[in-house]
XYZ file of C-alpha atoms in Angstrom:
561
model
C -4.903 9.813 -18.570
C -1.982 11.197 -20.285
C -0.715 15.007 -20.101
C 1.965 15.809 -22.349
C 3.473 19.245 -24.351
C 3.014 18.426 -27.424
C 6.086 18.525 -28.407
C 6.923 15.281 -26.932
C 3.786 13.289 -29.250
C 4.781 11.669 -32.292
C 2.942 11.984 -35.681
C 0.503 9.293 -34.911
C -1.141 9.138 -31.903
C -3.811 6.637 -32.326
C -1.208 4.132 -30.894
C -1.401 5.904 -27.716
C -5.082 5.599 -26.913
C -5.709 2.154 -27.166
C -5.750 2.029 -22.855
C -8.577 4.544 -22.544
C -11.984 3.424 -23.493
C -13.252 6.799 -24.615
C -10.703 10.004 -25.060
C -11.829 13.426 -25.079
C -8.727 16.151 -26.460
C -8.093 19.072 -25.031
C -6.030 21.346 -26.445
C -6.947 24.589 -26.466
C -5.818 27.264 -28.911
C -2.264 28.427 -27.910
C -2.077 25.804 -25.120
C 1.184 24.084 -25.393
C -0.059 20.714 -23.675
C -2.135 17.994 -25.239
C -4.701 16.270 -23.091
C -6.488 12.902 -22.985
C -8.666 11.464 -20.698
C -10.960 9.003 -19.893
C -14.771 10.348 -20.537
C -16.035 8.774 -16.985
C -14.093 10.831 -14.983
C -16.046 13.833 -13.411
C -15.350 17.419 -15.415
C -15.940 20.834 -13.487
C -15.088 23.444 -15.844
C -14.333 27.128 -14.427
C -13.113 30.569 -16.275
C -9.701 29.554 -17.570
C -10.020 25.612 -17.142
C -11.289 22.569 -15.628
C -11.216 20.316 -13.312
C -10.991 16.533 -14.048
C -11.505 14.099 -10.877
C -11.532 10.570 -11.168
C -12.786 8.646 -7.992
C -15.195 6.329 -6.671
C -18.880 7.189 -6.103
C -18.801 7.931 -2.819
C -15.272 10.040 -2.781
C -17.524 11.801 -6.072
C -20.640 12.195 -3.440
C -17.865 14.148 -1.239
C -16.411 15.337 -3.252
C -18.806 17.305 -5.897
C -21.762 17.809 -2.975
C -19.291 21.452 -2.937
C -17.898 21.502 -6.700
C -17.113 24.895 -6.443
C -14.589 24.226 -4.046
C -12.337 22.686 -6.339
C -11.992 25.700 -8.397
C -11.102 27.690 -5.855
C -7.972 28.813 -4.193
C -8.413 26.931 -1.287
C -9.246 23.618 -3.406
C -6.850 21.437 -1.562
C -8.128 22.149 1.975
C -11.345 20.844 0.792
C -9.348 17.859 -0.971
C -7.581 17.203 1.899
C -11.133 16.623 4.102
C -12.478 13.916 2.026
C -12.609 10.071 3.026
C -10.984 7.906 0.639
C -9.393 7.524 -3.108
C -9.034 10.462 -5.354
C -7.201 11.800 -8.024
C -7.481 15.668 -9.326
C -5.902 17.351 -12.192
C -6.576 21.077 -12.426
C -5.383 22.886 -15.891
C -5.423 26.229 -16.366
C -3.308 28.424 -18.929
C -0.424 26.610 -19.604
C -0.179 24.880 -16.524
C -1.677 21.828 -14.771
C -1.847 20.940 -10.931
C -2.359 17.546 -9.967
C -3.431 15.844 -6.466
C -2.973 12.634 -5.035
C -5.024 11.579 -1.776
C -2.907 9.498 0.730
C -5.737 6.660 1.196
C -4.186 5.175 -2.512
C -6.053 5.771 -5.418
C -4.651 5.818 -9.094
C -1.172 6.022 -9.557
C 0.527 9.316 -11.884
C 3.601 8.778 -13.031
C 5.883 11.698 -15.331
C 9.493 11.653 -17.228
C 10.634 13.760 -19.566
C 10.301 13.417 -22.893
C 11.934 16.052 -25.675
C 12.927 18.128 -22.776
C 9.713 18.274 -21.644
C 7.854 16.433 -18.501
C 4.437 14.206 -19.891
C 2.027 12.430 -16.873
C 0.263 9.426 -17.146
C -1.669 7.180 -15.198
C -0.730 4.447 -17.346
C 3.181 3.419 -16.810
C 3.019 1.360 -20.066
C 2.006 4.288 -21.982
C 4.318 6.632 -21.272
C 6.907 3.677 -21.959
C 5.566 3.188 -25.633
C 5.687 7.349 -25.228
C 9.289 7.657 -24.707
C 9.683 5.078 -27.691
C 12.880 3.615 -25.390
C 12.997 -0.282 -25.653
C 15.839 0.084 -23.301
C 14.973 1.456 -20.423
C 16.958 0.249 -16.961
C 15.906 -0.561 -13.914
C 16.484 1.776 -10.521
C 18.964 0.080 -8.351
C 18.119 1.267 -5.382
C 14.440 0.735 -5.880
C 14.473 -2.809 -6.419
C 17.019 -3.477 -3.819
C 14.947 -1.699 -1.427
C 12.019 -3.126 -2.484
C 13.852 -6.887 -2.532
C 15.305 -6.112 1.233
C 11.682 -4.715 2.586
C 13.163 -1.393 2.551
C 10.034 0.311 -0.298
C 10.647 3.374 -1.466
C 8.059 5.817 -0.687
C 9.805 8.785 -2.403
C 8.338 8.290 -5.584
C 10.629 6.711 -7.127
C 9.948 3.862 -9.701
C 11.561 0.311 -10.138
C 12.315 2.383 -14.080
C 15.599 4.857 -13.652
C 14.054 7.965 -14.917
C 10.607 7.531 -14.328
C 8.876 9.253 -10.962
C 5.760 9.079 -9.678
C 3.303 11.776 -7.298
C 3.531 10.594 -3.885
C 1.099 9.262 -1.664
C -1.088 12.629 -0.174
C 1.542 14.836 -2.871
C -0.591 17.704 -4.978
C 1.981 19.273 -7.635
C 1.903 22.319 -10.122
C 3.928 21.514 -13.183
C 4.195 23.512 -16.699
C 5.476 20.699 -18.726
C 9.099 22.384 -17.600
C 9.289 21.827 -13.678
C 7.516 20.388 -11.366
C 6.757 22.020 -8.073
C 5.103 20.285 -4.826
C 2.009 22.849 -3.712
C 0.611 20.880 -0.880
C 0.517 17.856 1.023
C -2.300 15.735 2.870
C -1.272 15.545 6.662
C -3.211 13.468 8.886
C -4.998 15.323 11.348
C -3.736 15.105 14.926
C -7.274 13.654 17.061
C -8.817 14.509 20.259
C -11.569 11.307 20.072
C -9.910 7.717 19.662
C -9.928 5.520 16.831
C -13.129 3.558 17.599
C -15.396 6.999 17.712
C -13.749 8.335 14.672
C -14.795 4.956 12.736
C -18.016 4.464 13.892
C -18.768 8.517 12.246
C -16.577 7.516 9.102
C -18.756 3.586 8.681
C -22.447 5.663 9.567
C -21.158 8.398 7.300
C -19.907 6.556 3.856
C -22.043 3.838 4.356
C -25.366 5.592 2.809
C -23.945 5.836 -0.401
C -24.016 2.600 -0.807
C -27.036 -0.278 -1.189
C -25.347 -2.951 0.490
C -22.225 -3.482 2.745
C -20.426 -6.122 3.842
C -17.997 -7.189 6.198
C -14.819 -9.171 5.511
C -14.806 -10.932 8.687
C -11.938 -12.875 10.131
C -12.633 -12.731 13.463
C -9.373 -11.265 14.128
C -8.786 -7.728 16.366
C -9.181 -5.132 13.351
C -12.157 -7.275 11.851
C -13.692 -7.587 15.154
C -13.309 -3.694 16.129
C -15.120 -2.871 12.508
C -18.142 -5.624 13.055
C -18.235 -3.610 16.531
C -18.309 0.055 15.142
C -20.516 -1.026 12.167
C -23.181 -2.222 14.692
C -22.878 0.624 16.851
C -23.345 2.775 14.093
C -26.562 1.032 13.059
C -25.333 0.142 9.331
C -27.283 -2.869 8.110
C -24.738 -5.238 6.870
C -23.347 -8.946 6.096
C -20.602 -10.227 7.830
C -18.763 -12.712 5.764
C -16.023 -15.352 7.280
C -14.042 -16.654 4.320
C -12.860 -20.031 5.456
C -9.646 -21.755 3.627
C -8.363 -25.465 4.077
C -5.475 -24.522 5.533
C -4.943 -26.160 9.805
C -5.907 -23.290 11.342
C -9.035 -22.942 9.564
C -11.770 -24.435 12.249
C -10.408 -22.810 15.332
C -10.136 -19.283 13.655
C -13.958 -19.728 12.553
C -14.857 -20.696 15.738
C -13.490 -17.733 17.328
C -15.486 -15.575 14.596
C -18.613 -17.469 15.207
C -17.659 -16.454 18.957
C -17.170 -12.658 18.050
C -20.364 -12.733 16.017
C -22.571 -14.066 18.783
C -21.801 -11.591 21.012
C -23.686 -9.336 18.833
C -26.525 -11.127 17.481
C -24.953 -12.324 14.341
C -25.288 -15.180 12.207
C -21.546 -15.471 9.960
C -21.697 -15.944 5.518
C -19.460 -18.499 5.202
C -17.634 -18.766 1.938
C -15.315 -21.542 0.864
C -12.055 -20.493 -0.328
C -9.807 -22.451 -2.564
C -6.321 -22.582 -2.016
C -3.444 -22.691 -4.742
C -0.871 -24.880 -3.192
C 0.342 -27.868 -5.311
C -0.790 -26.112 -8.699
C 1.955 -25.318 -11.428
C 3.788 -21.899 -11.527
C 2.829 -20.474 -14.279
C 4.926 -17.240 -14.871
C 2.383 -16.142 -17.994
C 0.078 -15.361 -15.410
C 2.257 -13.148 -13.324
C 2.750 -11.422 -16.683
C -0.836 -10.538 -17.872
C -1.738 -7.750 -15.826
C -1.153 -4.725 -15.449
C -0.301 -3.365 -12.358
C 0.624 -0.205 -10.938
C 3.178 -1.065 -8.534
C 5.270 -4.252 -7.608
C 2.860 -4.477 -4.625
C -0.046 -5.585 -6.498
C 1.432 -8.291 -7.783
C -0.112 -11.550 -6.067
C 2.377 -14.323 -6.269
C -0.236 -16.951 -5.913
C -1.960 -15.977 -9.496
C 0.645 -17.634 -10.978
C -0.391 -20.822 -9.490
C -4.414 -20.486 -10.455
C -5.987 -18.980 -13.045
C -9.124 -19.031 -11.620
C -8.258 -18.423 -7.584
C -10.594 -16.297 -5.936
C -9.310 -12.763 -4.695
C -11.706 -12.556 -1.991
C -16.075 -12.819 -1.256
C -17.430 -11.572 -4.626
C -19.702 -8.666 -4.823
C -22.584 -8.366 -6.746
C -22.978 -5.916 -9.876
C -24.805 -3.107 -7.693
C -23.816 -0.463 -5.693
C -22.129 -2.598 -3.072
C -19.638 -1.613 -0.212
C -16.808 -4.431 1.067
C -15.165 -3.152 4.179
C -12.081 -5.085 5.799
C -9.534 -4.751 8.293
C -6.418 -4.255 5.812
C -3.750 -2.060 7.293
C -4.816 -2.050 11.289
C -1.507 -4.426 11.734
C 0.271 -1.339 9.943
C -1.303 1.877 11.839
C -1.445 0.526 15.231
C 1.569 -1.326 15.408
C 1.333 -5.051 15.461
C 5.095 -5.283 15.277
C 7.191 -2.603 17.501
C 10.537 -2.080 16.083
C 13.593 -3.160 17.982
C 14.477 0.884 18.223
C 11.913 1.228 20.616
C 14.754 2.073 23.119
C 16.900 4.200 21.127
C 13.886 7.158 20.995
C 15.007 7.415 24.876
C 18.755 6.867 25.593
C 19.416 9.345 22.658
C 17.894 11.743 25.085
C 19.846 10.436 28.075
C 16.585 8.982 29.269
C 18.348 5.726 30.686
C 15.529 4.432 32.894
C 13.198 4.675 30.161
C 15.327 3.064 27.924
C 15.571 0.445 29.971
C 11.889 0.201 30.250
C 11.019 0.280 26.408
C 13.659 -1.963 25.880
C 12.218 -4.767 28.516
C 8.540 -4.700 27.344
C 9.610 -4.640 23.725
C 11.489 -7.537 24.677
C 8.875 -9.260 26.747
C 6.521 -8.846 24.353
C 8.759 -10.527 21.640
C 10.128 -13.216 24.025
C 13.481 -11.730 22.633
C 16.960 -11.607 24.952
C 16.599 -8.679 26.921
C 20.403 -7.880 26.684
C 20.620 -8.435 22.743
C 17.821 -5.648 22.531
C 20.028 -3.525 24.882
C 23.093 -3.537 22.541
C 21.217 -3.212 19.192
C 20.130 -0.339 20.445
C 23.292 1.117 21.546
C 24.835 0.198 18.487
C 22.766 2.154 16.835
C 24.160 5.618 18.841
C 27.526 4.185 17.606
C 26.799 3.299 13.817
C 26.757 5.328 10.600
C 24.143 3.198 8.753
C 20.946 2.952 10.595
C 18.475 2.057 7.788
C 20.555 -1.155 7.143
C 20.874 -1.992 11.150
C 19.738 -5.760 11.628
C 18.683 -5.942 7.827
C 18.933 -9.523 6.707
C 20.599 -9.358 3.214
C 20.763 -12.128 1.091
C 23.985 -13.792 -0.140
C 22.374 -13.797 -4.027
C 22.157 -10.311 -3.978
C 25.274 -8.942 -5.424
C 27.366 -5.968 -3.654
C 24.796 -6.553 -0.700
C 25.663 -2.530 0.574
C 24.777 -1.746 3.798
C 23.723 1.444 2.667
C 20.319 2.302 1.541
C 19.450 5.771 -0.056
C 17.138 7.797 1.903
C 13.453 7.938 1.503
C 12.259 11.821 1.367
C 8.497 10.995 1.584
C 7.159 14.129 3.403
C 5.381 11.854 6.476
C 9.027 10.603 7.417
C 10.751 14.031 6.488
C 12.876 15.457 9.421
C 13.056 12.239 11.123
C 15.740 9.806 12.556
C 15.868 6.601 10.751
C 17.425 5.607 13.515
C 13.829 5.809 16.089
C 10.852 3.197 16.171
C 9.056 6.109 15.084
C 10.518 6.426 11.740
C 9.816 2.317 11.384
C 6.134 3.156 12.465
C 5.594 5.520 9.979
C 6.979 3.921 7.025
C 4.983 0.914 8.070
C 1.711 3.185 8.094
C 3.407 3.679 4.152
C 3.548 0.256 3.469
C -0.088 -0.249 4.793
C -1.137 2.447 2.454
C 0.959 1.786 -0.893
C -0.730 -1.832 -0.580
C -4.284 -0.959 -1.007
C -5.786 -2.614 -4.070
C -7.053 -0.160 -6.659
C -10.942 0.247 -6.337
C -12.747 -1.253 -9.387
C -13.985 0.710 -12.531
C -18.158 -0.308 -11.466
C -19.846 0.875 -8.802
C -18.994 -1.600 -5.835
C -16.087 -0.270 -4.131
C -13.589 -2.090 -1.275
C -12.803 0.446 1.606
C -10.072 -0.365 4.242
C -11.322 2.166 7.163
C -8.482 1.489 9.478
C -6.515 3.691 6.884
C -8.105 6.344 6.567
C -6.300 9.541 7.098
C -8.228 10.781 10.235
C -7.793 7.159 11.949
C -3.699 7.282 11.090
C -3.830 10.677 12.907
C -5.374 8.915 16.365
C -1.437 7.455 16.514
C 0.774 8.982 14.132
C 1.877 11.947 16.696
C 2.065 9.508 19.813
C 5.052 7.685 21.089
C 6.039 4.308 20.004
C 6.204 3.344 23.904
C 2.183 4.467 24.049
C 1.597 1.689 21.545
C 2.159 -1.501 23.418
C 3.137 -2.797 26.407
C 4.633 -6.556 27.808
C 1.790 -8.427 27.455
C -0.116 -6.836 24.116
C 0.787 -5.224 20.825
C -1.489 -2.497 19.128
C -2.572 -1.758 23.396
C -4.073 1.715 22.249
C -6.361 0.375 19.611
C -7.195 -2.525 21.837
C -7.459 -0.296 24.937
C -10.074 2.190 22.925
C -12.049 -1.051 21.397
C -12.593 -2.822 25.164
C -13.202 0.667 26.424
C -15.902 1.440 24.105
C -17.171 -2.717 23.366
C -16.877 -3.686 26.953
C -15.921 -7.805 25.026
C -12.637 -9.189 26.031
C -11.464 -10.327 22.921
C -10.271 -7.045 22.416
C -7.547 -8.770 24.517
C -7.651 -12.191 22.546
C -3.955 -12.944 21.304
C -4.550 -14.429 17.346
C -1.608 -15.351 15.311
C -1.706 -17.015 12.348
C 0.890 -17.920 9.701
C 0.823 -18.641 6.171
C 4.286 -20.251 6.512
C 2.745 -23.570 5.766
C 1.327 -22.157 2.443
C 4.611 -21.028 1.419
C 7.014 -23.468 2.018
C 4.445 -25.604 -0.032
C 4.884 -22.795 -2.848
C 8.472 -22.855 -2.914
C 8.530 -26.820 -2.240
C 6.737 -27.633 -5.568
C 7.518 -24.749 -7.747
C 10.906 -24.821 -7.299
C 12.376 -25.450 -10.689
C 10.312 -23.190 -12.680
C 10.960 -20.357 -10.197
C 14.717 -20.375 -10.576
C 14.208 -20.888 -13.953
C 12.030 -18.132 -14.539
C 14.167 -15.945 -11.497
C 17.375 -16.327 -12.852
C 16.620 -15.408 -16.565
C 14.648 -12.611 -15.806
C 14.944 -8.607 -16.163
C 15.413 -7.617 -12.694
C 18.637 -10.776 -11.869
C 20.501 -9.516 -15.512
C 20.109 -5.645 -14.616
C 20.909 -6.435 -11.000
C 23.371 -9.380 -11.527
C 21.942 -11.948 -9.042
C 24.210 -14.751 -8.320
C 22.115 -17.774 -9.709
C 23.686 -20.297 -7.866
C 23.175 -18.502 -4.723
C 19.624 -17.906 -5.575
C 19.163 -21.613 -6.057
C 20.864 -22.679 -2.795
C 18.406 -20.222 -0.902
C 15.094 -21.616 -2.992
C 16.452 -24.977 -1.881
C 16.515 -24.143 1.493
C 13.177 -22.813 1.402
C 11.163 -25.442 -0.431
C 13.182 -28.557 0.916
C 14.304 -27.810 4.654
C 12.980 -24.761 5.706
C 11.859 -21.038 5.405
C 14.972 -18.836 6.458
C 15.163 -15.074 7.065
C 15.958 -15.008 2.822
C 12.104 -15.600 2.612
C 11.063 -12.448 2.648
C 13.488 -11.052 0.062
C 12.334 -14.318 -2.096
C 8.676 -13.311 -2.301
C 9.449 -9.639 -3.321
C 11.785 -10.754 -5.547
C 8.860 -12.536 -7.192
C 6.623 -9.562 -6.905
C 9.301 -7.228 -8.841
C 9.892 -9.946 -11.408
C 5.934 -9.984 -11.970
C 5.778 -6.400 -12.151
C 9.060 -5.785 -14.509
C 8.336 -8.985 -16.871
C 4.206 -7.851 -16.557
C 5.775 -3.694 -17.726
C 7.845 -4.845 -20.436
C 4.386 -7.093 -22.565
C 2.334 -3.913 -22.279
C 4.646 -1.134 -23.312
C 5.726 -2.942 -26.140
């Protein structure tokens, strides 16, 4: 999609449409905006304008079961009821609105070009648009991003290029841009396992198959249980890897399975470790944000993403993003929520299970969190920063998504939500057929089940995620809503860093984002040597998105060329 004035389009235009399989114009007489879009995307037309809505089949089922809802003025009310990706543009007169559901759908990013604004949901495009070869980096993006800080703002890793938010709907007239609306999660009465079992019966008949992704793990297991329950007929497939831990987590799936009838699909999956880095691969796709960029591509051309689904109208569901909404990791702050409020016993008390449950020093957690009443800088408080990233301030900017507006950074809260952010912002774009990948645990009326409860309600000394568990043995009656499963993919990586060592630096240290940033190479080397030869450190992390914003930059700058 692209929606510029037309002042901003240069005499030939053909260039321009080369990303959209089939364009239809729009450009009405005495409109000052040009219009192109793809001709799958759902059209509503209304006195005055249309409606353009590009979405999956079932969002579309939702969705245009009511289509004159979206023309009229309560539009986003409606929007802001419907289960899963969407994207709406509205144009009427000389003006265009544009929503964005908060369960991640297509990406719309704007900058202004001859002093006007132009959208696109092509990045690339609007690049070749702007006809700038030299656009810069953001700073603060990519060292956010780098230091696991993301950006939720909509901010891009390009300086003066923005995207709509996550759950954002905006009314712009190729001037301004306004915000009209947001999608808030809905505060719930019923708990999460209720609310899914409706959502899997409900979405589920649009579809002529479903499947499970089935690990055997807590969010996996809660699904197969509130699939069942809801009486959906579907597969349950257990993807097994070589990696150690490979038998004992199938056997605990087999387990899991059993316990309600079920026979597992086991599918072999091939692992990438040993294989050449291959940076050309990084490079080929596109991508829509530095999060889709899987570092292990570059390794395989041919590694599979995941149990393939067949050309039909197929649903994959998985766990993705439980770890995220129901807390799998409580934040250090847990205690600073209370003593800010003079609540000392409490404080004590979060402090100790947070601890216990960590198997952290009790006393260490006491004065982190004191230090935080003391300190200036509480976004950067027990951030690991790297010695290869230059200037290394302790300062981050602040992130002005509306779900963490009004907030301390300072509280486990605010780490909550932008970890419910992080869950969302990594949900892989749906495909362009008629299978479609939904990640339940994310949708916005499950997020609202704990978004407005305390941290402290979330977990206690012996469990993490204790409400979602609580709700699943409630409702299952199994005790492996209990079961403690960990595992780790550290072995995977150290092998990744281990034997693509070389070529990463190589690769790392000549790239976009170390010139514009001015990485320290050496440094950079020292810390891949530490992770590939000896072991992974806390610069790990960093290392990986590092890779990821590399891959995304290096993958930007082939396609807007």
């Amino acid at each position: 999609m692209l929606i510029a004035h037309i002042a901003a389009l240069p005499a030939e235009r053909d260039s321009f449409r080369q990303e959209l399989s089939s364009i239809e114009k729009d450009r009405p007489n005495g409109r000052v905006f040009y219009a192109e879009f793809p001709e799958a995307w759902s059209r509503i037309p209304f006195p005055g304008g249309r409606v353009l809505l590009h979405a999956p089949k079932y969002v579309q089922d939702q969705i245009l079961g009511a289509p004159e809802k979206l023309c009229s003025e309560n539009w986003l009310t409606h929007l802001h009821s419907i289960d899963g990706p969407y994207l709406v543009v509205r144009m009427e007169g000389d003006s265009i609105e544009i929503s964005r559901s908060l369960y991640r759908g297509l990406e719309v990013f704007y900058t202004r070009i001859a002093d006007h604004l132009a959208f696109s949901t092509s990045l690339p495009l609007l690049l070749r648009l702007k006809q700038d070869r030299g656009w810069t980096l953001d700073p603060d993006y990519c060292q956010r991003f780098i230091l696991d800080r993301p950006a939720f703002s909509g901010a891009t890793a390009i300086s003066d290029v923005r995207s709509i938010c996550l759950g954002q709907s905006v009314r712009s007239d190729l001037s301004s841009i306004s915000t009209i609306g947001v999608q808030m999660p809905r505060e719930q009465s019923s708990g999460p396992i209720e609310i899914l079992t409706t959502k899997l019966s409900t979405l589920s008949r649009s579809f002529s198959s479903v499947s499970l992704s089935f690990s055997g793990g807590l969010d996996s297991s809660a699904l197969l249980h509130c699939l069942s329950k809801a009486g959906v007929d579907f597969e349950a497939i257990h993807a097994v890897s070589p990696l150690p831990y490979a038998d004992s987590e199938r056997h605990e799936a087999e387990k899991v399975a059993a316990a309600y009838s079920r026979e597992l699909s086991i599918v072999q999956m091939i692992e990438s470790e040993g294989l050449g880095f291959a940076p050309s691969m990084l490079e080929q796709p596109q991508y829509a944000s530095p999060f889709d960029v899987d570092i292990f591509r570059a390794a395989c051309t041919e590694r599979p993403q995941g149990p393939a689904l067949p050309p039909t109208n197929a649903l994959m569901v998985t766990g993705h993003g439980g770890d995220h909404v129901f807390l799998q990791n409580p934040s250090w702050k847990v205690g600073f929520d209370r003593v800010r409020k003079f609540d000392v016993s409490g404080f004590f008390m979060d402090v100790k299970r947070r601890c216990t449950l960590k198997k952290t020093n009790f006393y260490a957690g006491l004065w982190q969190n004191i230090r935080l009443l003391l300190g200036r800088h509480a976004d950067s408080r027990g951030l690991h920063l790297p010695t290869w990233l230059p200037g290394r301030a302790r300062t981050l900017a602040a992130d002005d998504h509306y779900l963490l507006a009004g907030m301390d950074p300072r509280t486990a809260k605010f780490e909550h939500v932008r970890s419910i952010l992080l869950g969302l912002s990594t949900i892989e774009l749906h495909s362009p057929d008629n299978n479609s990948t939904l990640h339940p645990l994310l949708l916005p009326d499950v997020v609202g089940t704990v978004l407005y409860r305390p941290v402290r309600e979330l977990f206690n000394a012996q469990h993490d995620r204790v409400y979602f568990r609580r709700d699943f043995h409630d409702s299952a009656g199994h005790d492996f809503a209990w079961r403690k499963s960990k595992r780790s993919s550290s072995a995977s990586l150290f092998k990744y860093f281990r034997d693509n060592q070389d070529p990463l630096l190589e690769w790392l240290a000549d790239g976009i984002v170390a010139r514009q940033l001015m990485l320290d190479a050496d440094e950079l080397r020292k810390s891949l040597m530490m992770n590939g030869q000896v072991y992974l450190d806390d610069d790990f992390p960093a290392l990986i998105n590092l890779i990821q914003l590399e891959g995304f930059v290096q993958s930007l700058r082939r396609h807007s060329q």
